Amino acid sequence: ERALDARLVEVDGHAVGVIDVRSRWTNLRDVGLAFGSPTTAGRPDAGYGGLFLRLSASFDGARPLSPLLLEDPAAVLHGAEAGWLGLESDSATVVMSAHPANPVSPTPWFVRSEATPMLCAAPFFSEEWMLGAAQSATWRWRILLSDSPLTAAAIGTLLREA
């Protein structure tokens, strides 16, 4: 079951698209289901698996955005756990957050800003996650889309409204 909600909000005179995604997974089998990634299957640093955005070529060379960079400007983001992650190009900004009540939280991130830009909230980056027999789990994410830069303060405000 998946639900999407989209709206526009104004931030510093610019429209920002806010997309909320909710996905409820139910295991209808009588055995647990394991969710993993290519990394959990033995391929290093290929931990995609979760909500995945493949961005346009205009994001090639985009500047990463993350609360981790506020603490450490040299932080490695690929595989790191954080509440949100984004990419900012010359023409647009995309930010994705994983809700703190998700079954795996904080979430690790798969990110690429060169060649084929990608953002992925990757809860199965390096460890499998099990959905028990006859169990359900709800996942929530928020995506921000802007044709202008967003400050960390504006991002924080928009994400807290979830």
PDB file of C-alpha atoms in Angstrom, residues 55-63 89 113-117:
ATOM      1  CA  LEU A  55      18.314  12.590 -10.836  1.00  0.00           C
ATOM      2  CA  SER A  56      18.756  14.399 -14.130  1.00  0.00           C
ATOM      3  CA  ALA A  57      22.160  14.966 -15.690  1.00  0.00           C
ATOM      4  CA  SER A  58      21.929  18.598 -14.525  1.00  0.00           C
ATOM      5  CA  PHE A  59      22.876  17.274 -11.059  1.00  0.00           C
ATOM      6  CA  ASP A  60      26.241  15.975 -12.314  1.00  0.00           C
ATOM      7  CA  GLY A  61      28.766  17.586  -9.951  1.00  0.00           C
ATOM      8  CA  ALA A  62      26.029  18.760  -7.568  1.00  0.00           C
ATOM      9  CA  ARG A  63      26.942  19.935  -4.090  1.00  0.00           C
ATOM     10  CA  SER A  89      22.918  21.888  -8.648  1.00  0.00           C
ATOM     11  CA  SER A 113      26.761  13.317  -7.447  1.00  0.00           C
ATOM     12  CA  GLU A 114      28.953  12.387 -10.415  1.00  0.00           C
ATOM     13  CA  ALA A 115      28.115  10.679 -13.746  1.00  0.00           C
ATOM     14  CA  THR A 116      24.650   9.358 -12.793  1.00  0.00           C
ATOM     15  CA  PRO A 117      23.420  11.464  -9.847  1.00  0.00           C
TER      16      PRO A 117
END
